[in-house]
mmCIF file of C-alpha atoms and ligand atoms in Angstrom:
data_model
loop_
_atom_site.group_PDB
_atom_site.id
_atom_site.type_symbol
_atom_site.label_atom_id
_atom_site.label_comp_id
_atom_site.label_asym_id
_atom_site.label_seq_id
_atom_site.Cartn_x
_atom_site.Cartn_y
_atom_site.Cartn_z
ATOM 1 C CA MET A 9 -20.891 -13.760 -13.304
ATOM 2 C CA LYS A 10 -18.906 -11.168 -15.223
ATOM 3 C CA ARG A 11 -16.109 -9.683 -13.117
ATOM 4 C CA ALA A 12 -15.912 -5.891 -13.240
ATOM 5 C CA TYR A 13 -12.756 -4.248 -14.546
ATOM 6 C CA ASN A 14 -11.897 -3.100 -11.049
ATOM 7 C CA PHE A 15 -9.477 -0.161 -10.807
ATOM 8 C CA ASN A 16 -10.513 0.886 -7.303
ATOM 9 C CA ALA A 17 -7.875 2.671 -5.214
ATOM 10 C CA GLY A 18 -8.726 0.892 -1.961
ATOM 11 C CA PRO A 19 -10.301 -1.346 -0.922
ATOM 12 C CA ALA A 20 -9.265 -2.789 -4.221
ATOM 13 C CA ALA A 21 -9.353 -5.854 -6.448
ATOM 14 C CA LEU A 22 -8.490 -9.232 -4.953
ATOM 15 C CA PRO A 23 -7.383 -12.253 -6.982
ATOM 16 C CA LEU A 24 -10.435 -14.225 -8.126
ATOM 17 C CA GLU A 25 -8.728 -17.473 -7.078
ATOM 18 C CA VAL A 26 -8.377 -16.116 -3.541
ATOM 19 C CA LEU A 27 -12.035 -15.152 -3.332
ATOM 20 C CA GLN A 28 -13.075 -18.572 -4.562
ATOM 21 C CA GLN A 29 -10.803 -20.319 -2.097
ATOM 22 C CA ALA A 30 -12.211 -18.249 0.754
ATOM 23 C CA GLN A 31 -15.712 -19.061 -0.461
ATOM 24 C CA GLU A 32 -15.007 -22.781 -0.397
ATOM 25 C CA GLN A 33 -13.764 -22.564 3.182
ATOM 26 C CA PHE A 34 -16.205 -19.929 4.346
ATOM 27 C CA VAL A 35 -18.876 -21.925 6.175
ATOM 28 C CA ASP A 36 -16.774 -24.839 7.366
ATOM 29 C CA TYR A 37 -13.131 -23.985 7.944
ATOM 30 C CA GLN A 38 -10.913 -27.096 7.732
ATOM 31 C CA GLY A 39 -13.720 -29.359 8.878
ATOM 32 C CA ALA A 40 -14.076 -27.524 12.212
ATOM 33 C CA GLY A 41 -17.861 -27.294 11.889
ATOM 34 C CA MET A 42 -17.669 -23.527 11.969
ATOM 35 C CA SER A 43 -16.233 -20.625 10.030
ATOM 36 C CA LEU A 44 -12.889 -19.083 10.900
ATOM 37 C CA MET A 45 -14.759 -15.976 12.085
ATOM 38 C CA GLU A 46 -16.563 -18.009 14.748
ATOM 39 C CA MET A 47 -13.387 -19.487 16.144
ATOM 40 C CA SER A 48 -11.298 -18.452 19.115
ATOM 41 C CA HIS A 49 -8.219 -16.497 18.177
ATOM 42 C CA ARG A 50 -6.459 -18.687 20.759
ATOM 43 C CA SER A 51 -7.290 -21.866 18.835
ATOM 44 C CA ASN A 52 -4.624 -23.911 17.110
ATOM 45 C CA LEU A 53 -6.287 -23.353 13.778
ATOM 46 C CA TYR A 54 -6.132 -19.579 14.071
ATOM 47 C CA GLU A 55 -2.599 -19.674 15.394
ATOM 48 C CA GLN A 56 -1.651 -21.526 12.215
ATOM 49 C CA VAL A 57 -3.330 -18.842 10.103
ATOM 50 C CA ASN A 58 -1.450 -16.121 11.971
ATOM 51 C CA ASN A 59 1.921 -17.869 11.816
ATOM 52 C CA GLU A 60 1.567 -18.909 8.212
ATOM 53 C CA ALA A 61 0.753 -15.379 7.065
ATOM 54 C CA GLN A 62 3.779 -14.069 8.952
ATOM 55 C CA ALA A 63 6.044 -16.758 7.517
ATOM 56 C CA LEU A 64 4.881 -16.070 3.958
ATOM 57 C CA MET A 65 5.445 -12.355 4.436
ATOM 58 C CA ARG A 66 9.000 -13.124 5.596
ATOM 59 C CA GLU A 67 9.639 -15.455 2.707
ATOM 60 C CA LEU A 68 8.243 -13.207 -0.039
ATOM 61 C CA LEU A 69 9.995 -10.021 1.120
ATOM 62 C CA GLY A 70 13.150 -11.710 2.429
ATOM 63 C CA ILE A 71 12.646 -10.255 5.901
ATOM 64 C CA PRO A 72 15.705 -10.852 8.133
ATOM 65 C CA ASP A 73 15.367 -12.566 11.531
ATOM 66 C CA ASN A 74 15.978 -9.379 13.492
ATOM 67 C CA TYR A 75 12.694 -7.923 12.259
ATOM 68 C CA LYS A 76 9.208 -8.546 13.627
ATOM 69 C CA VAL A 77 6.143 -8.893 11.437
ATOM 70 C CA LEU A 78 3.059 -7.550 13.206
ATOM 71 C CA PHE A 79 -0.615 -7.598 12.259
ATOM 72 C CA LEU A 80 -2.289 -4.563 13.806
ATOM 73 C CA GLN A 81 -5.549 -2.654 13.456
ATOM 74 C CA GLY A 82 -6.476 0.981 12.895
ATOM 75 C CA GLY A 83 -5.185 1.156 9.338
ATOM 76 C CA ALA A 84 -2.102 2.903 8.064
ATOM 77 C CA SER A 85 -3.621 6.029 9.604
ATOM 78 C CA GLN A 86 -3.091 4.625 13.082
ATOM 79 C CA GLN A 87 0.557 4.079 12.207
ATOM 80 C CA PHE A 88 0.846 7.802 11.435
ATOM 81 C CA ALA A 89 0.388 8.226 15.211
ATOM 82 C CA MET A 90 1.944 5.024 16.565
ATOM 83 C CA ILE A 91 5.258 5.567 14.800
ATOM 84 C CA PRO A 92 6.051 8.930 16.412
ATOM 85 C CA MET A 93 4.638 7.702 19.733
ATOM 86 C CA ASN A 94 7.057 4.788 19.745
ATOM 87 C CA LEU A 95 10.084 6.001 17.813
ATOM 88 C CA MET A 96 10.424 9.722 18.557
ATOM 89 C CA ARG A 97 13.054 10.561 21.124
ATOM 90 C CA GLU A 98 13.439 13.671 23.282
ATOM 91 C CA GLY A 99 15.264 16.443 21.436
ATOM 92 C CA ARG A 100 15.456 14.429 18.233
ATOM 93 C CA PRO A 101 12.975 15.485 15.544
ATOM 94 C CA ALA A 102 11.194 13.149 13.176
ATOM 95 C CA ALA A 103 12.147 13.990 9.580
ATOM 96 C CA PHE A 104 9.668 13.685 6.719
ATOM 97 C CA VAL A 105 9.708 13.611 2.973
ATOM 98 C CA GLN A 106 6.646 15.624 1.976
ATOM 99 C CA THR A 107 5.351 14.132 -1.258
ATOM 100 C CA GLY A 108 1.604 14.669 -1.108
ATOM 101 C CA ALA A 109 -1.619 13.773 0.620
ATOM 102 C CA TRP A 110 -0.496 10.694 2.557
ATOM 103 C CA ALA A 111 2.873 12.033 3.627
ATOM 104 C CA GLY A 112 1.009 15.169 4.714
ATOM 105 C CA LYS A 113 -1.306 13.202 6.968
ATOM 106 C CA ALA A 114 1.634 11.402 8.552
ATOM 107 C CA ILE A 115 3.328 14.745 9.242
ATOM 108 C CA LYS A 116 0.195 16.255 10.738
ATOM 109 C CA GLU A 117 -0.135 13.417 13.208
ATOM 110 C CA ALA A 118 3.555 13.403 14.163
ATOM 111 C CA LYS A 119 3.407 17.121 14.915
ATOM 112 C CA LEU A 120 0.970 16.339 17.705
ATOM 113 C CA ILE A 121 3.548 14.074 19.310
ATOM 114 C CA GLY A 122 6.763 16.063 18.920
ATOM 115 C CA GLU A 123 9.090 18.075 16.735
ATOM 116 C CA THR A 124 9.127 17.426 12.991
ATOM 117 C CA VAL A 125 11.352 18.642 10.173
ATOM 118 C CA ILE A 126 10.830 18.466 6.431
ATOM 119 C CA ALA A 127 13.817 16.700 4.858
ATOM 120 C CA ALA A 128 12.533 17.302 1.328
ATOM 121 C CA SER A 129 9.318 18.474 -0.288
ATOM 122 C CA THR A 130 7.946 18.480 -3.803
ATOM 123 C CA GLU A 131 5.059 20.762 -2.939
ATOM 124 C CA SER A 132 6.375 23.520 -5.250
ATOM 125 C CA ASP A 133 5.913 21.040 -8.118
ATOM 126 C CA ASN A 134 2.367 20.273 -7.019
ATOM 127 C CA PHE A 135 3.615 16.900 -5.807
ATOM 128 C CA ASN A 136 3.911 15.665 -9.381
ATOM 129 C CA ARG A 137 7.219 13.951 -8.656
ATOM 130 C CA MET A 138 9.245 12.238 -5.960
ATOM 131 C CA PRO A 139 12.394 14.064 -4.842
ATOM 132 C CA GLU A 140 15.822 13.034 -6.092
ATOM 133 C CA LEU A 141 17.666 11.185 -3.353
ATOM 134 C CA SER A 142 20.221 14.037 -3.309
ATOM 135 C CA GLU A 143 17.442 16.490 -2.363
ATOM 136 C CA ILE A 144 16.691 14.669 0.884
ATOM 137 C CA GLN A 145 18.471 16.341 3.813
ATOM 138 C CA VAL A 146 18.274 14.240 6.960
ATOM 139 C CA PRO A 147 19.431 15.895 10.204
ATOM 140 C CA ASP A 148 22.011 13.695 11.979
ATOM 141 C CA ASN A 149 19.989 13.806 15.178
ATOM 142 C CA ALA A 150 16.674 12.792 13.567
ATOM 143 C CA SER A 151 14.717 10.082 15.386
ATOM 144 C CA TYR A 152 13.898 8.643 11.961
ATOM 145 C CA LEU A 153 13.163 9.616 8.376
ATOM 146 C CA HIS A 154 9.634 8.906 7.136
ATOM 147 C CA LEU A 155 8.696 8.605 3.476
ATOM 148 C CA THR A 156 5.725 7.408 1.458
ATOM 149 C CA SER A 157 6.974 4.902 -1.114
ATOM 150 C CA ASN A 158 3.935 5.389 -3.346
ATOM 151 C CA GLU A 159 1.582 8.361 -3.192
ATOM 152 C CA THR A 160 -1.737 6.699 -3.947
ATOM 153 C CA ILE A 161 -3.586 9.925 -4.742
ATOM 154 C CA GLY A 162 -0.919 11.768 -6.735
ATOM 155 C CA GLY A 163 0.295 8.684 -8.587
ATOM 156 C CA THR A 164 3.998 9.092 -7.821
ATOM 157 C CA GLN A 165 6.388 6.398 -6.613
ATOM 158 C CA PHE A 166 9.973 6.282 -5.408
ATOM 159 C CA ALA A 167 12.191 4.333 -7.818
ATOM 160 C CA GLU A 168 14.860 3.850 -5.133
ATOM 161 C CA TYR A 169 15.293 4.679 -1.475
ATOM 162 C CA PRO A 170 17.768 6.933 0.324
ATOM 163 C CA ASP A 171 20.608 5.541 2.420
ATOM 164 C CA THR A 172 19.915 7.166 5.778
ATOM 165 C CA GLY A 173 22.898 5.697 7.633
ATOM 166 C CA ALA A 174 22.244 5.437 11.348
ATOM 167 C CA VAL A 175 18.888 7.233 11.096
ATOM 168 C CA PRO A 176 16.141 4.602 10.763
ATOM 169 C CA LEU A 177 14.179 4.793 7.517
ATOM 170 C CA VAL A 178 10.417 4.425 7.970
ATOM 171 C CA ALA A 179 8.249 3.790 4.920
ATOM 172 C CA ASP A 180 4.514 3.870 4.339
ATOM 173 C CA MET A 181 4.162 1.159 1.681
ATOM 174 C CA SER A 182 0.397 0.897 1.917
ATOM 175 C CA SER A 183 -0.099 1.081 -1.822
ATOM 176 C CA ASP A 184 2.950 -0.709 -3.201
ATOM 177 C CA ILE A 185 4.076 -3.349 -0.734
ATOM 178 C CA LEU A 186 4.931 -6.639 -2.475
ATOM 179 C CA SER A 187 4.698 -5.018 -5.895
ATOM 180 C CA ARG A 188 8.488 -5.232 -6.277
ATOM 181 C CA PRO A 189 11.451 -6.634 -4.368
ATOM 182 C CA ILE A 190 12.956 -4.460 -1.630
ATOM 183 C CA ASP A 191 15.969 -4.774 0.645
ATOM 184 C CA VAL A 192 14.311 -4.794 4.058
ATOM 185 C CA ASN A 193 17.700 -4.114 5.699
ATOM 186 C CA GLN A 194 17.472 -0.557 4.364
ATOM 187 C CA PHE A 195 14.469 0.096 6.580
ATOM 188 C CA GLY A 196 13.819 0.455 10.279
ATOM 189 C CA LEU A 197 10.070 0.111 9.876
ATOM 190 C CA ILE A 198 7.722 -0.612 6.979
ATOM 191 C CA TYR A 199 3.957 -0.453 7.277
ATOM 192 C CA ALA A 200 0.991 -1.023 5.021
ATOM 193 C CA GLY A 201 -2.764 -1.118 5.368
ATOM 194 C CA ALA A 202 -3.832 -4.356 3.704
ATOM 195 C CA GLN A 203 -6.681 -3.142 1.527
ATOM 196 C CA LYS A 204 -4.633 -2.139 -1.511
ATOM 197 C CA ASN A 205 -2.077 -4.816 -2.211
ATOM 198 C CA LEU A 206 -2.449 -7.401 0.525
ATOM 199 C CA GLY A 207 -6.060 -8.307 1.185
ATOM 200 C CA PRO A 208 -9.209 -6.804 2.628
ATOM 201 C CA SER A 209 -9.311 -3.853 5.019
ATOM 202 C CA GLY A 210 -9.059 -4.385 8.753
ATOM 203 C CA VAL A 211 -5.427 -5.354 9.175
ATOM 204 C CA THR A 212 -2.209 -3.363 8.902
ATOM 205 C CA VAL A 213 1.146 -5.057 8.464
ATOM 206 C CA VAL A 214 4.113 -3.590 10.341
ATOM 207 C CA ILE A 215 7.621 -4.874 9.711
ATOM 208 C CA VAL A 216 9.970 -3.439 12.306
ATOM 209 C CA ARG A 217 13.583 -3.924 13.369
ATOM 210 C CA GLU A 218 13.612 -5.357 16.873
ATOM 211 C CA ASP A 219 16.056 -2.894 18.434
ATOM 212 C CA LEU A 220 13.772 0.022 17.507
ATOM 213 C CA ILE A 221 10.893 -1.218 19.629
ATOM 214 C CA ALA A 222 12.904 -2.152 22.681
ATOM 215 C CA GLU A 223 12.537 1.202 24.407
ATOM 216 C CA SER A 224 9.202 2.836 23.727
ATOM 217 C CA PRO A 225 8.398 5.594 26.234
ATOM 218 C CA LYS A 226 7.027 4.153 29.480
ATOM 219 C CA SER A 227 4.109 6.579 29.379
ATOM 220 C CA LEU A 228 2.627 5.036 26.229
ATOM 221 C CA PRO A 229 -0.662 3.171 26.559
ATOM 222 C CA VAL A 230 -0.101 -0.565 26.338
ATOM 223 C CA ILE A 231 -2.272 -0.986 23.241
ATOM 224 C CA PHE A 232 -0.208 1.558 21.252
ATOM 225 C CA ARG A 233 3.164 -0.009 22.036
ATOM 226 C CA TYR A 234 4.865 -2.086 19.370
ATOM 227 C CA ASP A 235 6.572 -4.209 22.013
ATOM 228 C CA THR A 236 3.159 -5.274 23.352
ATOM 229 C CA HIS A 237 2.154 -6.716 19.998
ATOM 230 C CA ALA A 238 5.598 -8.127 19.265
ATOM 231 C CA LYS A 239 5.765 -10.003 22.575
ATOM 232 C CA GLN A 240 2.271 -11.424 22.055
ATOM 233 C CA ASN A 241 2.800 -12.486 18.417
ATOM 234 C CA SER A 242 0.058 -10.026 17.333
ATOM 235 C CA LEU A 243 -2.387 -11.778 19.679
ATOM 236 C CA TYR A 244 -2.414 -9.276 22.531
ATOM 237 C CA ASN A 245 -6.077 -8.629 21.921
ATOM 238 C CA THR A 246 -8.595 -10.093 19.466
ATOM 239 C CA PRO A 247 -7.050 -9.746 16.007
ATOM 240 C CA PRO A 248 -9.006 -9.128 12.768
ATOM 241 C CA SER A 249 -8.815 -12.852 12.170
ATOM 242 C CA PHE A 250 -10.671 -13.065 8.878
ATOM 243 C CA SER A 251 -8.587 -10.248 7.377
ATOM 244 C CA VAL A 252 -5.347 -11.914 8.446
ATOM 245 C CA TYR A 253 -6.592 -15.164 6.920
ATOM 246 C CA MET A 254 -7.326 -13.370 3.627
ATOM 247 C CA VAL A 255 -3.879 -11.757 3.645
ATOM 248 C CA GLY A 256 -2.443 -15.259 4.015
ATOM 249 C CA LEU A 257 -4.366 -16.428 0.953
ATOM 250 C CA VAL A 258 -3.181 -13.419 -1.060
ATOM 251 C CA LEU A 259 0.418 -14.109 -0.030
ATOM 252 C CA LYS A 260 0.053 -17.728 -1.135
ATOM 253 C CA TRP A 261 -1.299 -16.476 -4.424
ATOM 254 C CA ILE A 262 1.717 -14.168 -4.892
ATOM 255 C CA LYS A 263 3.989 -17.119 -4.204
ATOM 256 C CA SER A 264 2.101 -19.225 -6.750
ATOM 257 C CA GLN A 265 2.652 -16.459 -9.331
ATOM 258 C CA GLY A 266 6.404 -16.865 -8.876
ATOM 259 C CA GLY A 267 6.951 -14.338 -6.096
ATOM 260 C CA VAL A 268 7.580 -10.639 -5.984
ATOM 261 C CA SER A 269 10.033 -10.413 -8.922
ATOM 262 C CA GLN A 270 7.497 -12.040 -11.215
ATOM 263 C CA ILE A 271 4.761 -9.768 -9.916
ATOM 264 C CA GLN A 272 6.984 -6.768 -10.616
ATOM 265 C CA GLN A 273 7.403 -7.842 -14.248
ATOM 266 C CA TYR A 274 3.681 -8.497 -14.575
ATOM 267 C CA ASN A 275 2.863 -5.073 -13.116
ATOM 268 C CA ALA A 276 5.296 -3.370 -15.495
ATOM 269 C CA ASN A 277 3.625 -5.037 -18.478
ATOM 270 C CA LYS A 278 0.184 -4.042 -17.216
ATOM 271 C CA THR A 279 0.949 -0.379 -16.665
ATOM 272 C CA LYS A 280 2.964 0.016 -19.848
ATOM 273 C CA LEU A 281 -0.215 -0.647 -21.822
ATOM 274 C CA ILE A 282 -1.932 2.319 -20.207
ATOM 275 C CA TYR A 283 0.998 4.746 -20.021
ATOM 276 C CA ASP A 284 1.664 4.034 -23.712
ATOM 277 C CA VAL A 285 -1.858 5.123 -24.631
ATOM 278 C CA ILE A 286 -1.341 8.315 -22.592
ATOM 279 C CA ASP A 287 2.046 9.050 -24.160
ATOM 280 C CA GLN A 288 0.898 8.331 -27.704
ATOM 281 C CA SER A 289 -2.313 10.343 -27.434
ATOM 282 C CA GLY A 290 -0.739 13.605 -28.632
ATOM 283 C CA GLY A 291 -1.835 15.390 -25.458
ATOM 284 C CA PHE A 292 -5.412 14.090 -25.403
ATOM 285 C CA TYR A 293 -4.480 12.313 -22.172
ATOM 286 C CA LYS A 294 -1.932 13.993 -19.931
ATOM 287 C CA GLY A 295 -0.058 12.038 -17.266
ATOM 288 C CA VAL A 296 -0.042 13.853 -13.910
ATOM 289 C CA ALA A 297 3.251 12.484 -12.556
ATOM 290 C CA GLN A 298 6.581 13.356 -14.131
ATOM 291 C CA PRO A 299 7.803 10.336 -16.100
ATOM 292 C CA GLY A 300 10.682 9.486 -13.693
ATOM 293 C CA SER A 301 8.261 9.359 -10.754
ATOM 294 C CA ARG A 302 5.364 7.534 -12.349
ATOM 295 C CA SER A 303 3.662 4.997 -10.146
ATOM 296 C CA VAL A 304 3.221 1.422 -11.288
ATOM 297 C CA MET A 305 0.250 1.136 -8.892
ATOM 298 C CA ASN A 306 -1.808 4.318 -9.330
ATOM 299 C CA LEU A 307 -1.847 5.821 -12.812
ATOM 300 C CA THR A 308 -3.100 9.401 -12.703
ATOM 301 C CA PHE A 309 -4.013 11.361 -15.802
ATOM 302 C CA ARG A 310 -6.108 14.271 -16.967
ATOM 303 C CA MET A 311 -7.916 15.442 -20.072
ATOM 304 C CA GLN A 312 -8.501 18.875 -21.609
ATOM 305 C CA SER A 313 -11.645 19.602 -19.613
ATOM 306 C CA GLU A 314 -13.543 18.354 -16.620
ATOM 307 C CA GLU A 315 -16.572 17.774 -18.866
ATOM 308 C CA LEU A 316 -14.557 15.351 -20.948
ATOM 309 C CA GLU A 317 -13.281 13.630 -17.796
ATOM 310 C CA LYS A 318 -16.841 13.253 -16.565
ATOM 311 C CA LEU A 319 -17.899 11.764 -19.883
ATOM 312 C CA PHE A 320 -14.916 9.385 -19.704
ATOM 313 C CA VAL A 321 -15.945 8.139 -16.278
ATOM 314 C CA LYS A 322 -19.586 7.772 -17.288
ATOM 315 C CA GLN A 323 -18.888 5.830 -20.461
ATOM 316 C CA SER A 324 -16.258 3.682 -18.750
ATOM 317 C CA GLU A 325 -18.820 2.673 -16.143
ATOM 318 C CA GLN A 326 -21.266 1.720 -18.885
ATOM 319 C CA GLU A 327 -18.603 -0.632 -20.249
ATOM 320 C CA GLY A 328 -17.889 -2.367 -16.955
ATOM 321 C CA PHE A 329 -14.999 -0.295 -15.591
ATOM 322 C CA VAL A 330 -14.998 0.699 -11.930
ATOM 323 C CA GLY A 331 -12.966 3.226 -9.960
ATOM 324 C CA LEU A 332 -11.459 5.430 -12.671
ATOM 325 C CA LYS A 333 -12.484 8.743 -11.131
ATOM 326 C CA GLY A 334 -9.560 10.552 -9.506
ATOM 327 C CA HIS A 335 -9.469 11.188 -5.753
ATOM 328 C CA ARG A 336 -11.976 13.871 -4.762
ATOM 329 C CA ASP A 337 -9.184 16.154 -3.484
ATOM 330 C CA VAL A 338 -7.327 16.324 -6.798
ATOM 331 C CA GLY A 339 -9.877 15.428 -9.479
ATOM 332 C CA GLY A 340 -8.844 13.975 -12.826
ATOM 333 C CA LEU A 341 -8.640 10.278 -13.511
ATOM 334 C CA ARG A 342 -6.849 7.423 -11.823
ATOM 335 C CA ALA A 343 -6.460 3.747 -12.599
ATOM 336 C CA SER A 344 -5.173 1.704 -9.679
ATOM 337 C CA THR A 345 -3.424 -1.377 -11.014
ATOM 338 C CA TYR A 346 -2.447 -3.254 -7.881
ATOM 339 C CA ASN A 347 -1.000 -6.771 -7.937
ATOM 340 C CA ALA A 348 -4.403 -8.440 -8.166
ATOM 341 C CA VAL A 349 -5.651 -6.398 -11.135
ATOM 342 C CA PRO A 350 -5.391 -8.779 -14.081
ATOM 343 C CA LEU A 351 -3.615 -7.969 -17.328
ATOM 344 C CA GLU A 352 -6.955 -8.399 -19.115
ATOM 345 C CA SER A 353 -8.421 -5.439 -17.204
ATOM 346 C CA CYS A 354 -5.492 -3.278 -18.277
ATOM 347 C CA GLN A 355 -5.786 -4.415 -21.891
ATOM 348 C CA ALA A 356 -9.475 -3.564 -21.812
ATOM 349 C CA LEU A 357 -8.765 -0.128 -20.324
ATOM 350 C CA ALA A 358 -6.051 0.661 -22.873
ATOM 351 C CA GLN A 359 -8.502 -0.268 -25.633
ATOM 352 C CA PHE A 360 -11.288 1.778 -24.079
ATOM 353 C CA MET A 361 -8.982 4.806 -23.785
ATOM 354 C CA ALA A 362 -7.914 4.544 -27.421
ATOM 355 C CA ASP A 363 -11.542 4.191 -28.547
ATOM 356 C CA PHE A 364 -12.650 7.096 -26.360
ATOM 357 C CA GLN A 365 -9.996 9.299 -27.950
ATOM 358 C CA LYS A 366 -11.168 8.292 -31.422
ATOM 359 C CA ARG A 367 -14.713 9.292 -30.552
ATOM 360 C CA ASN A 368 -13.821 12.546 -28.793
ATOM 361 C CA GLY A 369 -10.341 13.577 -29.963
HETATM 362 C C1 LIG B 7 -4.739 4.258 1.819
HETATM 363 C C2 LIG B 7 -3.484 4.795 2.358
HETATM 364 C C3 LIG B 7 -3.354 5.167 3.703
HETATM 365 C C4 LIG B 7 -4.512 5.104 4.683
HETATM 366 O O1 LIG B 7 -4.831 3.821 4.975
HETATM 367 P P1 LIG B 7 -5.992 3.488 6.054
HETATM 368 O O2 LIG B 7 -5.852 2.018 6.181
HETATM 369 O O3 LIG B 7 -7.281 3.933 5.455
HETATM 370 O O4 LIG B 7 -5.680 4.199 7.298
HETATM 371 C C5 LIG B 7 -2.128 5.629 4.135
HETATM 372 N N1 LIG B 7 -1.080 5.734 3.297
HETATM 373 C C6 LIG B 7 -1.168 5.392 1.995
HETATM 374 C C7 LIG B 7 0.031 5.522 1.111
HETATM 375 C C8 LIG B 7 -2.360 4.914 1.491
HETATM 376 O O5 LIG B 7 -2.459 4.579 0.199
#
């Protein structure tokens, strides 16, 4: 089999080694005479899967003991609602950094729960950059400040995070979690749908400081309360067991690559190949994000005309590339180069882009 050059935005590429490992264990998990999917989530074997994935997450991100690691369902989109439900307090607005499509969805959902304020916005720049930290104005009485560490559609990424003092910082890291080291202590809550950088779809990781989930409003449905899932070790109801298992395999793979710092270096090398072609193309390719805000995960670029972009996508597909069409809301082109996308795919894309320019420039 020839693996596609997979630049899908999500669900996205998984490490080949992980897929092969899962294949080996697919029909008969650890000699149990059944697959993991056929097993009780109360079994010892599944409990090991659950605990091991949590422990690896803690180890790789350096998560302190006063944080919980939860595996939930409903995607990052469900967190857009669960966060304000659990963390908003009477008379204390939720503050947001408006940086594009995903931040916008989080804001829309929070507005249904309570009062929101915009602490910074880059809308007047068409969301082609992240704000400077000095632009972010957090009201002292905010329940929390929410930001999107990497805007998957726009292709912008925060280089560093604001110090929000006593106001908890909440970050949607769906598309860049584990792509670089972070100081978890800076955050009150971090969340990420798995299907970009962590595994298959179906599970959402939430890392949350314990004190923040101690007093969710009593009126909240049990299933939407963080404390429910924390108390039950993410086994309150039937978990997406196969997805959690796959996340565990991906985390083991990251560890085997040398951990998050190594992955960060690898990612930088990968994306440099492609950004260099853009920057050296004399305007044939135009990066969408301002250079200081460029994402290392989602590389967005445009060409002189939509016809040329269409031709680019068509010819790329003929040569084994997948997923280079930009998001339908913004058009253009996008290469998503998550952790599991191999260097070879990026080398091939850089070469294809240079060749395409030669033919059409
Ligand atoms: C993909 C994505 C989401 C939505 O994730 P779902 O799991 O589909 O709900 C939210 N935020 C960001 C930054 C994303 O990239």
